[in-house]
């Protein structure tokens, strides 16, 4: 933690920027920047991306590449496992709090993954999962499997929404409207937080 903070402070000094200037450019408050530089807060991937853009320094110089790859691997594995858990839960459980919350949490994980991949592509950092899979299967087959997973996930979610709508029409309608509002607010806030365009 201290190593990343020290590195950020050294780069900031070398760029002759004050904490307040960095705060304005990154939309991170001054107190958080000082805590990050002191090693009290470990910044997340997107905060580091903002520092990278502000200092015009490649992300690889701010975070060791092994840590970037490790973060991506665990993020992808977590997203896939949680998506499967969500499908099992909404398919086989009754209409309860888990069937309301799990899809929202899955959406957040998938959206985070999407944004991470956008950042990686813009910085020409190779996704280690894709690199690993390309050794074992052709790229086209990998894309086909990914599309099959996404389409089957969407179809099952829609099927379950219809099933719940037939059983609990008013409650399901309220949930769907709430989802739409929450997802809109979530995407708007996340894009501001990430500091990158959707």
mmCIF file of C-alpha atoms in Angstrom:
data_model
loop_
_atom_site.group_PDB
_atom_site.id
_atom_site.type_symbol
_atom_site.label_atom_id
_atom_site.label_comp_id
_atom_site.label_asym_id
_atom_site.label_seq_id
_atom_site.Cartn_x
_atom_site.Cartn_y
_atom_site.Cartn_z
ATOM 1 C CA UNK A 1 0.000 0.000 0.000
ATOM 2 C CA UNK A 2 2.717 2.465 0.969
ATOM 3 C CA UNK A 3 4.702 1.631 -2.164
ATOM 4 C CA UNK A 4 1.844 2.657 -4.489
ATOM 5 C CA UNK A 5 1.197 5.826 -2.459
ATOM 6 C CA UNK A 6 4.885 6.784 -2.464
ATOM 7 C CA UNK A 7 5.060 6.206 -6.204
ATOM 8 C CA UNK A 8 2.039 8.466 -6.748
ATOM 9 C CA UNK A 9 3.544 11.196 -4.552
ATOM 10 C CA UNK A 10 6.921 11.049 -6.374
ATOM 11 C CA UNK A 11 5.194 11.297 -9.778
ATOM 12 C CA UNK A 12 3.056 14.206 -8.555
ATOM 13 C CA UNK A 13 6.173 16.049 -7.357
ATOM 14 C CA UNK A 14 7.948 15.320 -10.642
ATOM 15 C CA UNK A 15 4.981 16.802 -12.551
ATOM 16 C CA UNK A 16 5.077 19.840 -10.223
ATOM 17 C CA UNK A 17 1.396 19.435 -9.298
ATOM 18 C CA UNK A 18 -0.201 20.336 -5.976
ATOM 19 C CA UNK A 19 -2.726 18.056 -4.251
ATOM 20 C CA UNK A 20 -5.510 20.550 -5.035
ATOM 21 C CA UNK A 21 -4.608 20.560 -8.772
ATOM 22 C CA UNK A 22 -4.682 16.759 -8.850
ATOM 23 C CA UNK A 23 -8.019 16.792 -6.982
ATOM 24 C CA UNK A 24 -9.528 19.086 -9.617
ATOM 25 C CA UNK A 25 -8.220 17.006 -12.552
ATOM 26 C CA UNK A 26 -9.184 13.611 -11.102
ATOM 27 C CA UNK A 27 -12.379 14.504 -9.160
ATOM 28 C CA UNK A 28 -10.866 12.772 -6.111
ATOM 29 C CA UNK A 29 -11.039 14.880 -2.951
ATOM 30 C CA UNK A 30 -7.799 16.233 -1.466
ATOM 31 C CA UNK A 31 -8.119 14.285 1.789
ATOM 32 C CA UNK A 32 -8.401 10.985 -0.130
ATOM 33 C CA UNK A 33 -5.337 11.859 -2.264
ATOM 34 C CA UNK A 34 -3.285 12.575 0.885
ATOM 35 C CA UNK A 35 -4.466 9.311 2.481
ATOM 36 C CA UNK A 36 -3.620 7.356 -0.685
ATOM 37 C CA UNK A 37 -0.148 8.921 -0.871
ATOM 38 C CA UNK A 38 0.419 8.177 2.838
ATOM 39 C CA UNK A 39 -0.573 4.530 2.358
ATOM 40 C CA UNK A 40 -3.718 4.658 4.533
ATOM 41 C CA UNK A 41 -6.038 3.921 1.603
ATOM 42 C CA UNK A 42 -5.405 1.379 -1.141
ATOM 43 C CA UNK A 43 -6.873 2.929 -4.325
ATOM 44 C CA UNK A 44 -9.048 0.795 -6.567
ATOM 45 C CA UNK A 45 -8.396 0.152 -10.256
ATOM 46 C CA UNK A 46 -10.455 3.093 -11.504
ATOM 47 C CA UNK A 47 -8.911 5.569 -9.073
ATOM 48 C CA UNK A 48 -5.494 4.474 -10.341
ATOM 49 C CA UNK A 49 -6.769 4.995 -13.891
ATOM 50 C CA UNK A 50 -7.639 8.595 -13.008
ATOM 51 C CA UNK A 51 -4.133 9.136 -11.605
ATOM 52 C CA UNK A 52 -2.686 7.558 -14.748
ATOM 53 C CA UNK A 53 -4.653 9.943 -16.978
ATOM 54 C CA UNK A 54 -3.854 12.974 -14.804
ATOM 55 C CA UNK A 55 -0.099 12.267 -14.659
ATOM 56 C CA UNK A 56 0.001 11.077 -18.294
ATOM 57 C CA UNK A 57 1.786 7.994 -17.000
ATOM 58 C CA UNK A 58 1.014 4.413 -18.138
ATOM 59 C CA UNK A 59 -0.964 2.397 -15.589
ATOM 60 C CA UNK A 60 1.822 -0.221 -15.690
ATOM 61 C CA UNK A 61 4.163 2.326 -14.077
ATOM 62 C CA UNK A 62 1.719 3.005 -11.238
ATOM 63 C CA UNK A 63 0.674 -0.589 -10.536
ATOM 64 C CA UNK A 64 2.906 -3.614 -11.176
ATOM 65 C CA UNK A 65 1.592 -5.498 -14.234
ATOM 66 C CA UNK A 66 1.258 -8.703 -12.193
ATOM 67 C CA UNK A 67 -1.216 -6.933 -9.881
ATOM 68 C CA UNK A 68 -3.227 -5.666 -12.858
ATOM 69 C CA UNK A 69 -3.391 -9.202 -14.300
ATOM 70 C CA UNK A 70 -4.266 -10.701 -10.907
ATOM 71 C CA UNK A 71 -7.091 -8.169 -10.443
ATOM 72 C CA UNK A 72 -8.515 -8.955 -13.910
ATOM 73 C CA UNK A 73 -8.353 -12.740 -13.412
ATOM 74 C CA UNK A 74 -10.173 -12.654 -10.059
ATOM 75 C CA UNK A 75 -12.691 -10.080 -11.328
ATOM 76 C CA UNK A 76 -13.597 -12.328 -14.301
ATOM 77 C CA UNK A 77 -13.797 -15.515 -12.216
ATOM 78 C CA UNK A 78 -15.923 -13.750 -9.588
ATOM 79 C CA UNK A 79 -18.280 -12.347 -12.224
ATOM 80 C CA UNK A 80 -18.817 -15.731 -13.902
ATOM 81 C CA UNK A 81 -19.385 -17.579 -10.600
ATOM 82 C CA UNK A 82 -21.746 -14.908 -9.264
ATOM 83 C CA UNK A 83 -23.673 -14.860 -12.576
ATOM 84 C CA UNK A 84 -24.155 -18.634 -12.320
ATOM 85 C CA UNK A 85 -25.223 -18.329 -8.665
ATOM 86 C CA UNK A 86 -27.726 -15.631 -9.664
ATOM 87 C CA UNK A 87 -29.192 -17.827 -12.403
ATOM 88 C CA UNK A 88 -29.561 -20.778 -10.014
ATOM 89 C CA UNK A 89 -31.109 -18.562 -7.316
ATOM 90 C CA UNK A 90 -33.672 -16.814 -9.527
ATOM 91 C CA UNK A 91 -34.558 -20.051 -11.331
ATOM 92 C CA UNK A 92 -35.076 -22.346 -8.347
ATOM 93 C CA UNK A 93 -36.035 -20.059 -5.449
ATOM 94 C CA UNK A 94 -39.324 -18.375 -4.705
ATOM 95 C CA UNK A 95 -39.802 -14.622 -5.150
ATOM 96 C CA UNK A 96 -37.836 -13.151 -2.227
ATOM 97 C CA UNK A 97 -35.092 -10.608 -1.437
ATOM 98 C CA UNK A 98 -32.366 -12.744 -3.098
ATOM 99 C CA UNK A 99 -34.202 -12.703 -6.441
ATOM 100 C CA UNK A 100 -34.326 -8.906 -6.207
ATOM 101 C CA UNK A 101 -30.758 -8.215 -5.050
ATOM 102 C CA UNK A 102 -28.751 -10.886 -6.907
ATOM 103 C CA UNK A 103 -29.466 -9.566 -10.439
ATOM 104 C CA UNK A 104 -28.503 -6.021 -9.331
ATOM 105 C CA UNK A 105 -25.207 -7.251 -7.851
ATOM 106 C CA UNK A 106 -24.560 -9.295 -11.009
ATOM 107 C CA UNK A 107 -25.228 -6.210 -13.137
ATOM 108 C CA UNK A 108 -22.674 -4.240 -11.087
ATOM 109 C CA UNK A 109 -20.028 -6.962 -11.513
ATOM 110 C CA UNK A 110 -20.643 -7.247 -15.272
ATOM 111 C CA UNK A 111 -20.572 -3.459 -15.675
ATOM 112 C CA UNK A 112 -17.306 -3.223 -13.683
ATOM 113 C CA UNK A 113 -15.790 -5.900 -15.923
ATOM 114 C CA UNK A 114 -16.921 -4.037 -19.035
ATOM 115 C CA UNK A 115 -15.331 -0.785 -17.801
ATOM 116 C CA UNK A 116 -12.104 -2.535 -16.784
ATOM 117 C CA UNK A 117 -11.835 -4.028 -20.290
ATOM 118 C CA UNK A 118 -12.481 -0.614 -21.848
ATOM 119 C CA UNK A 119 -9.634 0.869 -19.803
ATOM 120 C CA UNK A 120 -7.314 -2.062 -20.591
ATOM 121 C CA UNK A 121 -8.024 -1.796 -24.333
ATOM 122 C CA UNK A 122 -7.367 1.945 -24.325
ATOM 123 C CA UNK A 123 -4.034 1.325 -22.564
ATOM 124 C CA UNK A 124 -3.159 -1.681 -24.754
ATOM 125 C CA UNK A 125 -2.930 -4.044 -21.766
ATOM 126 C CA UNK A 126 -3.714 -7.663 -22.708
ATOM 127 C CA UNK A 127 -6.392 -9.472 -20.695
ATOM 128 C CA UNK A 128 -4.607 -12.542 -19.212
ATOM 129 C CA UNK A 129 -7.826 -14.621 -19.287
ATOM 130 C CA UNK A 130 -8.255 -14.119 -23.026
ATOM 131 C CA UNK A 131 -4.536 -14.758 -23.527
ATOM 132 C CA UNK A 132 -4.825 -18.044 -21.603
ATOM 133 C CA UNK A 133 -7.989 -19.166 -23.415
ATOM 134 C CA UNK A 134 -6.494 -18.389 -26.848
ATOM 135 C CA UNK A 135 -3.870 -21.097 -26.203
ATOM 136 C CA UNK A 136 -6.606 -23.720 -25.821
ATOM 137 C CA UNK A 137 -9.283 -22.686 -28.311
ATOM 138 C CA UNK A 138 -9.678 -20.548 -31.435
ATOM 139 C CA UNK A 139 -10.751 -16.934 -30.924
ATOM 140 C CA UNK A 140 -13.993 -17.473 -32.885
ATOM 141 C CA UNK A 141 -15.008 -20.418 -30.697
ATOM 142 C CA UNK A 142 -14.247 -18.350 -27.590
ATOM 143 C CA UNK A 143 -16.474 -15.508 -28.865
ATOM 144 C CA UNK A 144 -19.255 -17.963 -29.768
ATOM 145 C CA UNK A 145 -19.152 -19.491 -26.253
ATOM 146 C CA UNK A 146 -19.185 -16.029 -24.660
ATOM 147 C CA UNK A 147 -22.225 -15.014 -26.766
ATOM 148 C CA UNK A 148 -23.997 -18.289 -25.940
ATOM 149 C CA UNK A 149 -23.423 -17.654 -22.212
ATOM 150 C CA UNK A 150 -24.668 -14.043 -22.437
ATOM 151 C CA UNK A 151 -27.725 -14.932 -24.567
ATOM 152 C CA UNK A 152 -28.690 -17.887 -22.346
ATOM 153 C CA UNK A 153 -28.265 -15.678 -19.262
ATOM 154 C CA UNK A 154 -30.506 -12.949 -20.730
ATOM 155 C CA UNK A 155 -33.128 -15.496 -21.901
ATOM 156 C CA UNK A 156 -33.258 -17.152 -18.470
ATOM 157 C CA UNK A 157 -33.538 -13.792 -16.690
ATOM 158 C CA UNK A 158 -36.382 -12.725 -19.033
ATOM 159 C CA UNK A 159 -38.087 -16.110 -18.577
ATOM 160 C CA UNK A 160 -37.916 -15.731 -14.799
ATOM 161 C CA UNK A 161 -39.198 -12.139 -14.948
ATOM 162 C CA UNK A 162 -42.216 -13.361 -16.975
ATOM 163 C CA UNK A 163 -42.732 -16.215 -14.490
ATOM 164 C CA UNK A 164 -42.667 -13.807 -11.524
ATOM 165 C CA UNK A 165 -44.844 -11.297 -13.387
ATOM 166 C CA UNK A 166 -47.537 -13.957 -13.828
ATOM 167 C CA UNK A 167 -47.405 -14.823 -10.113
ATOM 168 C CA UNK A 168 -46.889 -11.335 -8.636
ATOM 169 C CA UNK A 169 -47.714 -8.720 -11.315
ATOM 170 C CA UNK A 170 -47.749 -5.598 -9.102
ATOM 171 C CA UNK A 171 -44.634 -6.515 -7.087
ATOM 172 C CA UNK A 172 -42.712 -7.505 -10.233
ATOM 173 C CA UNK A 173 -43.697 -4.236 -11.967
ATOM 174 C CA UNK A 174 -42.495 -2.203 -8.972
ATOM 175 C CA UNK A 175 -39.203 -4.166 -8.956
ATOM 176 C CA UNK A 176 -38.655 -3.621 -12.699
ATOM 177 C CA UNK A 177 -39.279 0.136 -12.434
ATOM 178 C CA UNK A 178 -36.953 0.289 -9.393
ATOM 179 C CA UNK A 179 -34.310 -1.674 -11.347
ATOM 180 C CA UNK A 180 -34.489 0.737 -14.268
ATOM 181 C CA UNK A 181 -34.103 3.783 -11.981
ATOM 182 C CA UNK A 182 -31.289 2.203 -9.919
ATOM 183 C CA UNK A 183 -29.380 1.053 -13.015
ATOM 184 C CA UNK A 184 -29.671 4.526 -14.584
ATOM 185 C CA UNK A 185 -28.375 6.208 -11.390
ATOM 186 C CA UNK A 186 -25.673 3.558 -11.014
ATOM 187 C CA UNK A 187 -24.347 3.995 -14.581
ATOM 188 C CA UNK A 188 -24.430 7.791 -14.322
ATOM 189 C CA UNK A 189 -22.531 7.792 -11.004
ATOM 190 C CA UNK A 190 -20.080 5.111 -12.108
ATOM 191 C CA UNK A 191 -19.159 6.953 -15.301
ATOM 192 C CA UNK A 192 -18.418 10.076 -13.269
ATOM 193 C CA UNK A 193 -16.416 8.020 -10.793
ATOM 194 C CA UNK A 194 -14.400 6.239 -13.484
ATOM 195 C CA UNK A 195 -13.694 9.450 -15.316
ATOM 196 C CA UNK A 196 -14.206 7.752 -18.670
ATOM 197 C CA UNK A 197 -16.977 7.949 -21.225
ATOM 198 C CA UNK A 198 -19.584 5.169 -21.386
#
